mmCIF file of C-alpha atoms in Angstrom:
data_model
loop_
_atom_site.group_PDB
_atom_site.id
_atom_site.type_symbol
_atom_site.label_atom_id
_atom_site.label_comp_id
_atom_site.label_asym_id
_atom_site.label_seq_id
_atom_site.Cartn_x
_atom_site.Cartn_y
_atom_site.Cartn_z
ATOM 1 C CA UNK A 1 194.329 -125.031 166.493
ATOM 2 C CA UNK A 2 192.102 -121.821 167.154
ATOM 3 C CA UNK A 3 194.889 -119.845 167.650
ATOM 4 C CA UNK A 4 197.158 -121.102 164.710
ATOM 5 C CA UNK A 5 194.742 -120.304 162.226
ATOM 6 C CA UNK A 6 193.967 -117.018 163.694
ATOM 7 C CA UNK A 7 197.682 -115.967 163.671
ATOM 8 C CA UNK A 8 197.982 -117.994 159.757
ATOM 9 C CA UNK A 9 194.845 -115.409 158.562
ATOM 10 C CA UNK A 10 197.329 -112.442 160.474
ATOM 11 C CA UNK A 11 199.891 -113.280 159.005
ATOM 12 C CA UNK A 12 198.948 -113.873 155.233
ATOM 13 C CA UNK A 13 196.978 -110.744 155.845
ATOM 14 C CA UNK A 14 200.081 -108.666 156.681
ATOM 15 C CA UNK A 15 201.325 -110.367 153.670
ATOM 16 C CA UNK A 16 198.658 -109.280 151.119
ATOM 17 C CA UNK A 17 199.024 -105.689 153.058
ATOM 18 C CA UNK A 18 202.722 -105.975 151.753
ATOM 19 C CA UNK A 19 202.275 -106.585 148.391
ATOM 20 C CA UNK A 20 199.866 -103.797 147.825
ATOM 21 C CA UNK A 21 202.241 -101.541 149.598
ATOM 22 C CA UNK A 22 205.016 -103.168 147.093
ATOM 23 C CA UNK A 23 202.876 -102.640 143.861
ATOM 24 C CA UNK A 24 202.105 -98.911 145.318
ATOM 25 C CA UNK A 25 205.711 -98.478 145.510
ATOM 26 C CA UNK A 26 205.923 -99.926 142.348
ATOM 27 C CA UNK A 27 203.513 -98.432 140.714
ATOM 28 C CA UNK A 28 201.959 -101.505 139.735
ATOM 29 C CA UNK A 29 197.968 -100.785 139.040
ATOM 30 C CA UNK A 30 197.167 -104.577 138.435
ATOM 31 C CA UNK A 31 199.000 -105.710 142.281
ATOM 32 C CA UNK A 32 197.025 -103.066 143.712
ATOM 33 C CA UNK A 33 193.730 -103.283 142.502
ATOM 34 C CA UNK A 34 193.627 -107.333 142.997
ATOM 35 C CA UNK A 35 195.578 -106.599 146.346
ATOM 36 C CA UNK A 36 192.319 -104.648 147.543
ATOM 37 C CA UNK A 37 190.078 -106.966 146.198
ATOM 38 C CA UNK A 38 191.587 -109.637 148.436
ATOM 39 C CA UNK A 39 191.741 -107.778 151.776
ATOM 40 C CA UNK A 40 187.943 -107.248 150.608
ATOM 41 C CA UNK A 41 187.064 -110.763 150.528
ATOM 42 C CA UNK A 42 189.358 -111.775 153.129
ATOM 43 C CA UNK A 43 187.202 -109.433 155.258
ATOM 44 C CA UNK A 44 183.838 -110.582 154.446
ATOM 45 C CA UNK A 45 183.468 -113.258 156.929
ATOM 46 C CA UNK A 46 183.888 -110.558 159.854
ATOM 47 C CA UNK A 47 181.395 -108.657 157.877
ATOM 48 C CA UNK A 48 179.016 -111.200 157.467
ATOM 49 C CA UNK A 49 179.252 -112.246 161.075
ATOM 50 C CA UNK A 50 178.629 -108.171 161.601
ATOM 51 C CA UNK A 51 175.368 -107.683 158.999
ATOM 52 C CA UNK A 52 173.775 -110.833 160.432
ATOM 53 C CA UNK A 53 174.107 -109.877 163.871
ATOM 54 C CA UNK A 54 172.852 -106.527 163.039
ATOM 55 C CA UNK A 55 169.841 -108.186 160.733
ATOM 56 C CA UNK A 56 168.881 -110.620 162.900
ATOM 57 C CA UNK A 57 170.759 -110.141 166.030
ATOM 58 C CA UNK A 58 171.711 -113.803 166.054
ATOM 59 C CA UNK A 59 175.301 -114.116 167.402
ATOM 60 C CA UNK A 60 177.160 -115.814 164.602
ATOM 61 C CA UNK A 61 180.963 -117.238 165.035
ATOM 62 C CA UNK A 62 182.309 -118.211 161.406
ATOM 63 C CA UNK A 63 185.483 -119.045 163.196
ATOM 64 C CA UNK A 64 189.694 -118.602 161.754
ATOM 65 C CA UNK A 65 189.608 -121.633 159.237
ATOM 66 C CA UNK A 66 187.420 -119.606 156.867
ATOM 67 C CA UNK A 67 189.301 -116.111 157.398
ATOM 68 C CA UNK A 68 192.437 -117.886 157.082
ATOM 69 C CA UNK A 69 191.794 -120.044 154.149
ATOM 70 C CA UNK A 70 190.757 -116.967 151.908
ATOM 71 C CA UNK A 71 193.769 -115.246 153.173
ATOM 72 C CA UNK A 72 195.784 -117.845 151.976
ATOM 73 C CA UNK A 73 194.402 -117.926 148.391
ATOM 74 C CA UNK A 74 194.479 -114.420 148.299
ATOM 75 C CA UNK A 75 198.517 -113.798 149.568
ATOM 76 C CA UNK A 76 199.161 -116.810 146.725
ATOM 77 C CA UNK A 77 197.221 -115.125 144.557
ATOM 78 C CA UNK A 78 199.351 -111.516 145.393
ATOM 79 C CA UNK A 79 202.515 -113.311 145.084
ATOM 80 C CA UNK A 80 201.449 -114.670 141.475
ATOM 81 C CA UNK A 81 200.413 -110.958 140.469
ATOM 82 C CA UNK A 82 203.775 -109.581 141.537
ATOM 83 C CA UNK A 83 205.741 -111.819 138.736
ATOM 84 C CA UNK A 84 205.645 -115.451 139.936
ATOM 85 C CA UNK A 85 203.173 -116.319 137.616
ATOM 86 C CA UNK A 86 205.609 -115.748 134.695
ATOM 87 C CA UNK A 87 208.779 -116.951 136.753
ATOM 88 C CA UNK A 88 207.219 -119.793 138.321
ATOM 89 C CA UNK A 89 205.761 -121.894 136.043
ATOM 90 C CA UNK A 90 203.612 -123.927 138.419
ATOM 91 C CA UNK A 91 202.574 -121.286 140.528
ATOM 92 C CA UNK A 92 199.386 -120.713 138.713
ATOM 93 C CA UNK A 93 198.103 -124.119 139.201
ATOM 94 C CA UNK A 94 198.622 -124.173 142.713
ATOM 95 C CA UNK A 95 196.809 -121.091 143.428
ATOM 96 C CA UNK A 96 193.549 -122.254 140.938
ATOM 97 C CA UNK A 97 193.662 -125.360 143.225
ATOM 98 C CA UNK A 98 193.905 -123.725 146.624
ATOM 99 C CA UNK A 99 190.637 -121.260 145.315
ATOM 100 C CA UNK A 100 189.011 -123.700 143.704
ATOM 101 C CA UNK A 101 189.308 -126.273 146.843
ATOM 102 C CA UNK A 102 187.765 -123.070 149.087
ATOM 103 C CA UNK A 103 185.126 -122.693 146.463
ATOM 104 C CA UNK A 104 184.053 -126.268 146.983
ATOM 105 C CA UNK A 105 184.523 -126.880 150.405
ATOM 106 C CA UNK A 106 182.433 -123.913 151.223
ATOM 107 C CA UNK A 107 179.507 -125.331 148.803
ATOM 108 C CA UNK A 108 180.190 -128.877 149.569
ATOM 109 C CA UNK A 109 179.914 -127.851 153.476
ATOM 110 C CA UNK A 110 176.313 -126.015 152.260
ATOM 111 C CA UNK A 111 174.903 -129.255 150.944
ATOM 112 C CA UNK A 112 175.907 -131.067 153.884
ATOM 113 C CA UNK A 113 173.516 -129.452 156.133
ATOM 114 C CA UNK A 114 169.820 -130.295 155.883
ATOM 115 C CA UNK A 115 167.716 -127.190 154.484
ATOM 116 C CA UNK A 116 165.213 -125.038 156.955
ATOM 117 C CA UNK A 117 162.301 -127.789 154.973
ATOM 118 C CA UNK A 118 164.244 -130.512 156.624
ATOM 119 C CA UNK A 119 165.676 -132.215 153.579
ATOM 120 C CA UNK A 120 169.252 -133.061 152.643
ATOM 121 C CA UNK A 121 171.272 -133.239 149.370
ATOM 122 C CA UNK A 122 172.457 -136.903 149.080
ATOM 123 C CA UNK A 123 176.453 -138.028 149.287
ATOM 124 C CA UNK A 124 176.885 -138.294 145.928
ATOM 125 C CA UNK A 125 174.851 -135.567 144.560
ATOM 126 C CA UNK A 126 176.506 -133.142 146.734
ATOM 127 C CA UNK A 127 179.881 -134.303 145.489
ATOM 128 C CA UNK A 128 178.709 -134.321 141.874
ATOM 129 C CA UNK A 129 177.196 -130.836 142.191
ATOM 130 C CA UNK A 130 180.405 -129.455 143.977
ATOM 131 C CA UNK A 131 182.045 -129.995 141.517
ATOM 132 C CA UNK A 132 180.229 -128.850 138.598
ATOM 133 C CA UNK A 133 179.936 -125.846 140.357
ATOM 134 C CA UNK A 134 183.366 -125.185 140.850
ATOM 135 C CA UNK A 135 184.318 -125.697 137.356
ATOM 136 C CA UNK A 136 181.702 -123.411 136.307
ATOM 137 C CA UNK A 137 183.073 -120.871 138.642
ATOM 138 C CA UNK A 138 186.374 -121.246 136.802
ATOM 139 C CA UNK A 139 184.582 -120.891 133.770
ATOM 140 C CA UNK A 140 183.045 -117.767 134.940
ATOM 141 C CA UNK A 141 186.676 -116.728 135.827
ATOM 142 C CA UNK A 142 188.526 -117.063 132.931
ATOM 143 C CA UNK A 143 185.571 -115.342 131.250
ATOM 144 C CA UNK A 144 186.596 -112.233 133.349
ATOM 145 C CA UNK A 145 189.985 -112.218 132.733
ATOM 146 C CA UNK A 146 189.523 -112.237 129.085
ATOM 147 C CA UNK A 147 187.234 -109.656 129.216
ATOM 148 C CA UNK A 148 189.746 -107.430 131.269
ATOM 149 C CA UNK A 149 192.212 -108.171 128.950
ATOM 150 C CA UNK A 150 189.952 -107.000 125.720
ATOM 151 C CA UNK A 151 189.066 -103.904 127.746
ATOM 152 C CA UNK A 152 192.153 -102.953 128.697
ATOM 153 C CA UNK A 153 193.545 -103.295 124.654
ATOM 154 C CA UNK A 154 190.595 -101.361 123.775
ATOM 155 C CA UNK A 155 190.950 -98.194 126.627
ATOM 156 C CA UNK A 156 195.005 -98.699 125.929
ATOM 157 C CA UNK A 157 195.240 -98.949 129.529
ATOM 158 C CA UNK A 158 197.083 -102.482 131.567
ATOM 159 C CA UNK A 159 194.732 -104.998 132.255
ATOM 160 C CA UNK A 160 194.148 -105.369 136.095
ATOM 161 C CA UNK A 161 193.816 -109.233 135.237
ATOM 162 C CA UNK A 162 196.172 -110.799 132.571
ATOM 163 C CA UNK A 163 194.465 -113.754 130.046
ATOM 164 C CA UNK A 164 197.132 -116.084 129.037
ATOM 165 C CA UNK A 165 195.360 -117.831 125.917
ATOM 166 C CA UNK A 166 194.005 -121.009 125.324
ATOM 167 C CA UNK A 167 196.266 -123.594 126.902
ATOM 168 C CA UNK A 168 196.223 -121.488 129.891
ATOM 169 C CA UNK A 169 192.927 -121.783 130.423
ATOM 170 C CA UNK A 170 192.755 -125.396 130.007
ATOM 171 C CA UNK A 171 195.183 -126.030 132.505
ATOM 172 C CA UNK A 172 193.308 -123.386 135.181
ATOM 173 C CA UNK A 173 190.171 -125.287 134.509
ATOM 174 C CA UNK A 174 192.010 -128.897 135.058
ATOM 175 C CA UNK A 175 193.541 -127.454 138.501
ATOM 176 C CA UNK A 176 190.185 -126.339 139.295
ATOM 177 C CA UNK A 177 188.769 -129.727 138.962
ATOM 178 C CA UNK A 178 191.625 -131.135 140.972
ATOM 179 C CA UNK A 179 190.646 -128.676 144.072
ATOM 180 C CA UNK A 180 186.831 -129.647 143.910
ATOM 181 C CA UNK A 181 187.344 -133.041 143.446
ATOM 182 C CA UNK A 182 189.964 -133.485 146.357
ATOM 183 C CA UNK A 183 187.465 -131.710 148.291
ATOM 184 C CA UNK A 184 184.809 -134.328 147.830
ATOM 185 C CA UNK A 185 187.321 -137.365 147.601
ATOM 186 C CA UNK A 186 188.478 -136.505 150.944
ATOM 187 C CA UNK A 187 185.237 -135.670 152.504
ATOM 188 C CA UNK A 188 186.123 -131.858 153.728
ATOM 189 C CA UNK A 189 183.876 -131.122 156.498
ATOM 190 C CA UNK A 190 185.983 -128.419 157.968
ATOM 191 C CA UNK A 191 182.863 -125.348 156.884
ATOM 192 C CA UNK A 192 179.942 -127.255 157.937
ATOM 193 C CA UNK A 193 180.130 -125.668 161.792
ATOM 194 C CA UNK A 194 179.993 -121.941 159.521
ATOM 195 C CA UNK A 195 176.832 -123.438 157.643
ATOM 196 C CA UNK A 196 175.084 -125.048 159.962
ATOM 197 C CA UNK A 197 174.947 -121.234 161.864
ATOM 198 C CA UNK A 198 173.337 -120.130 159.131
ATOM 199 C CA UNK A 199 171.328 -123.038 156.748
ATOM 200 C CA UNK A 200 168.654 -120.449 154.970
ATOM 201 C CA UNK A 201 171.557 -118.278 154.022
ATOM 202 C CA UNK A 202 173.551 -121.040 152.815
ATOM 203 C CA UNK A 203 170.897 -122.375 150.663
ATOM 204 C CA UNK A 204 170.217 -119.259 149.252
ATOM 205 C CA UNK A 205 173.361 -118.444 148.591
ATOM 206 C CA UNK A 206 174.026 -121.705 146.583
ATOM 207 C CA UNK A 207 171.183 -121.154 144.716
ATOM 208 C CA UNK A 208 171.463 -117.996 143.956
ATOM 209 C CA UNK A 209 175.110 -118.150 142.849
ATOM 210 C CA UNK A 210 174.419 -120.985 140.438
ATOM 211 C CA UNK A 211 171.997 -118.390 138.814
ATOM 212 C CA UNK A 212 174.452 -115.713 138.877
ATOM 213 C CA UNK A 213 177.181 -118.214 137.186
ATOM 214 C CA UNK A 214 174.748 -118.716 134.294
ATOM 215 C CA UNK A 215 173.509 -114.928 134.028
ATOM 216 C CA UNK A 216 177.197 -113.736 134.237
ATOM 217 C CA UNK A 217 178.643 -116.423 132.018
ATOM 218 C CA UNK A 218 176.038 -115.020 129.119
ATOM 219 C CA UNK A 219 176.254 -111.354 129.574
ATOM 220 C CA UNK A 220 180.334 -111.047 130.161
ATOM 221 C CA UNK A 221 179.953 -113.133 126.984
ATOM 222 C CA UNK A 222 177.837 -110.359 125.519
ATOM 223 C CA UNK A 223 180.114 -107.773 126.680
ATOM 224 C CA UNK A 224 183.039 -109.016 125.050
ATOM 225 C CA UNK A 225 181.233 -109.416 121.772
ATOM 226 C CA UNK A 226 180.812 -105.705 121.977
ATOM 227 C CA UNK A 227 183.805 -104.745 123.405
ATOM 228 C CA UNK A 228 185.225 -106.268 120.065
ATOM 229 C CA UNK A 229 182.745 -105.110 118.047
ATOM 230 C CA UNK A 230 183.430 -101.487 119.530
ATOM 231 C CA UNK A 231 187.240 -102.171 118.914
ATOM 232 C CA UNK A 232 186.507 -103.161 115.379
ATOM 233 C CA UNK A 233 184.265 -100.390 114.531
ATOM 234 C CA UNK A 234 187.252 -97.858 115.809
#
């Protein structure tokens, strides 16, 4: 299984690598941009595994399931940027699920594990909290994609993210909920072994990125009220 998933994060890898090389040829800004931005994240397990060892020197193995997963959402993600989501008209939902499933896994998998005080989030709590979190990561999301959109109207320059309205976002925030909750329905396990390597860090983390969804929620809030305010005034 090792090795599948190592030669699945290759190979959805090499894909993402295509698809930049594509919008490059292209000269598609928006593939090429989000195309770097996913063989970013996509790398920052290795990197993670690399800063702790160099922190702490503790020998940390995240493992392929994690690599490969992100790859995943981020080649579906690629594919979606090069047209699919406006010839495909389910192609969208499937890669909100996929990202929002990783999202909660990863946070469900953090709760699973008892802290470095010795205490553990309950069953249900855990599932109730994935959840929310999740959805307020997709809230956070569709916040930024709006706000790329209103920035890229007001610099008269292609958004690197497109904002399909209302509806749209409805439906992203529906699929989201169906990734988190099949997550917890099924009981998905498969990142506690990546957690339990490294409990303080996945507290924090959860903690701190439930602030961050709050604080980031309010100010790109903020800065669309004055990137409209700007646009208005010009």
């Amino acid at each position: 299984m090792t090795n599948v998933l190592q030669i699945a994060f290759y190979v959805f890898l090499t894909g993402i690598f295509g698809t930049v090389l594509i919008g490059s040829l292209t000269r598609n800004l928006q593939a090429v941009v989000n195309g770097i931005a996913s063989l970013v994240v996509a790398a920052l397990p290795t990197l993670a595994e690399i800063a702790i060892a160099f922190r702490s020197g503790a020998d940390v193995a995240f493992g392929p399931a994690l690599s490969a997963w992100i790859a995943v959402a981020g080649f579906l993600h690629m594919l979606g940027m090069l047209g699919w989501y406006d010839t495909v008209s389910w192609w969208d939902h499937l890669t909100h699920a996929v990202s929002a499933a990783l999202v909660a896994a990863l946070v469900y998998a953090s709760l699973q594990v008892p802290s470095p005080l010795g205490s553990q989030v309950a069953d249900p709590y855990a599932a109730l909290f994935t959840v929310l979190f999740t959805l307020g990561a997709g809230v956070v999301w569709e916040f930024v994609e709006l706000a790329a959109r209103e920035l890229g109207e007001y610099i008269d320059r292609p958004p690197v993210l497109e904002y399909y309205g209302l509806r749209d976002t409805v439906l992203d925030m529906a699929f989201n909920g169906v990734g988190a909750v099949g997550v917890v329905a099924l009981d998905v396990r498969v990142f506690v072994s990546v957690t339990e390597q490294i409990p303080r860090i996945a507290e924090t983390a959860v903690v701190w990125s439930t602030v961050l969804l709050f604080v980031g929620a309010l100010a790109l809030g903020v800065a669309l009220e004055t990137i409209r305010n700007a646009a208005t005034d010009t």
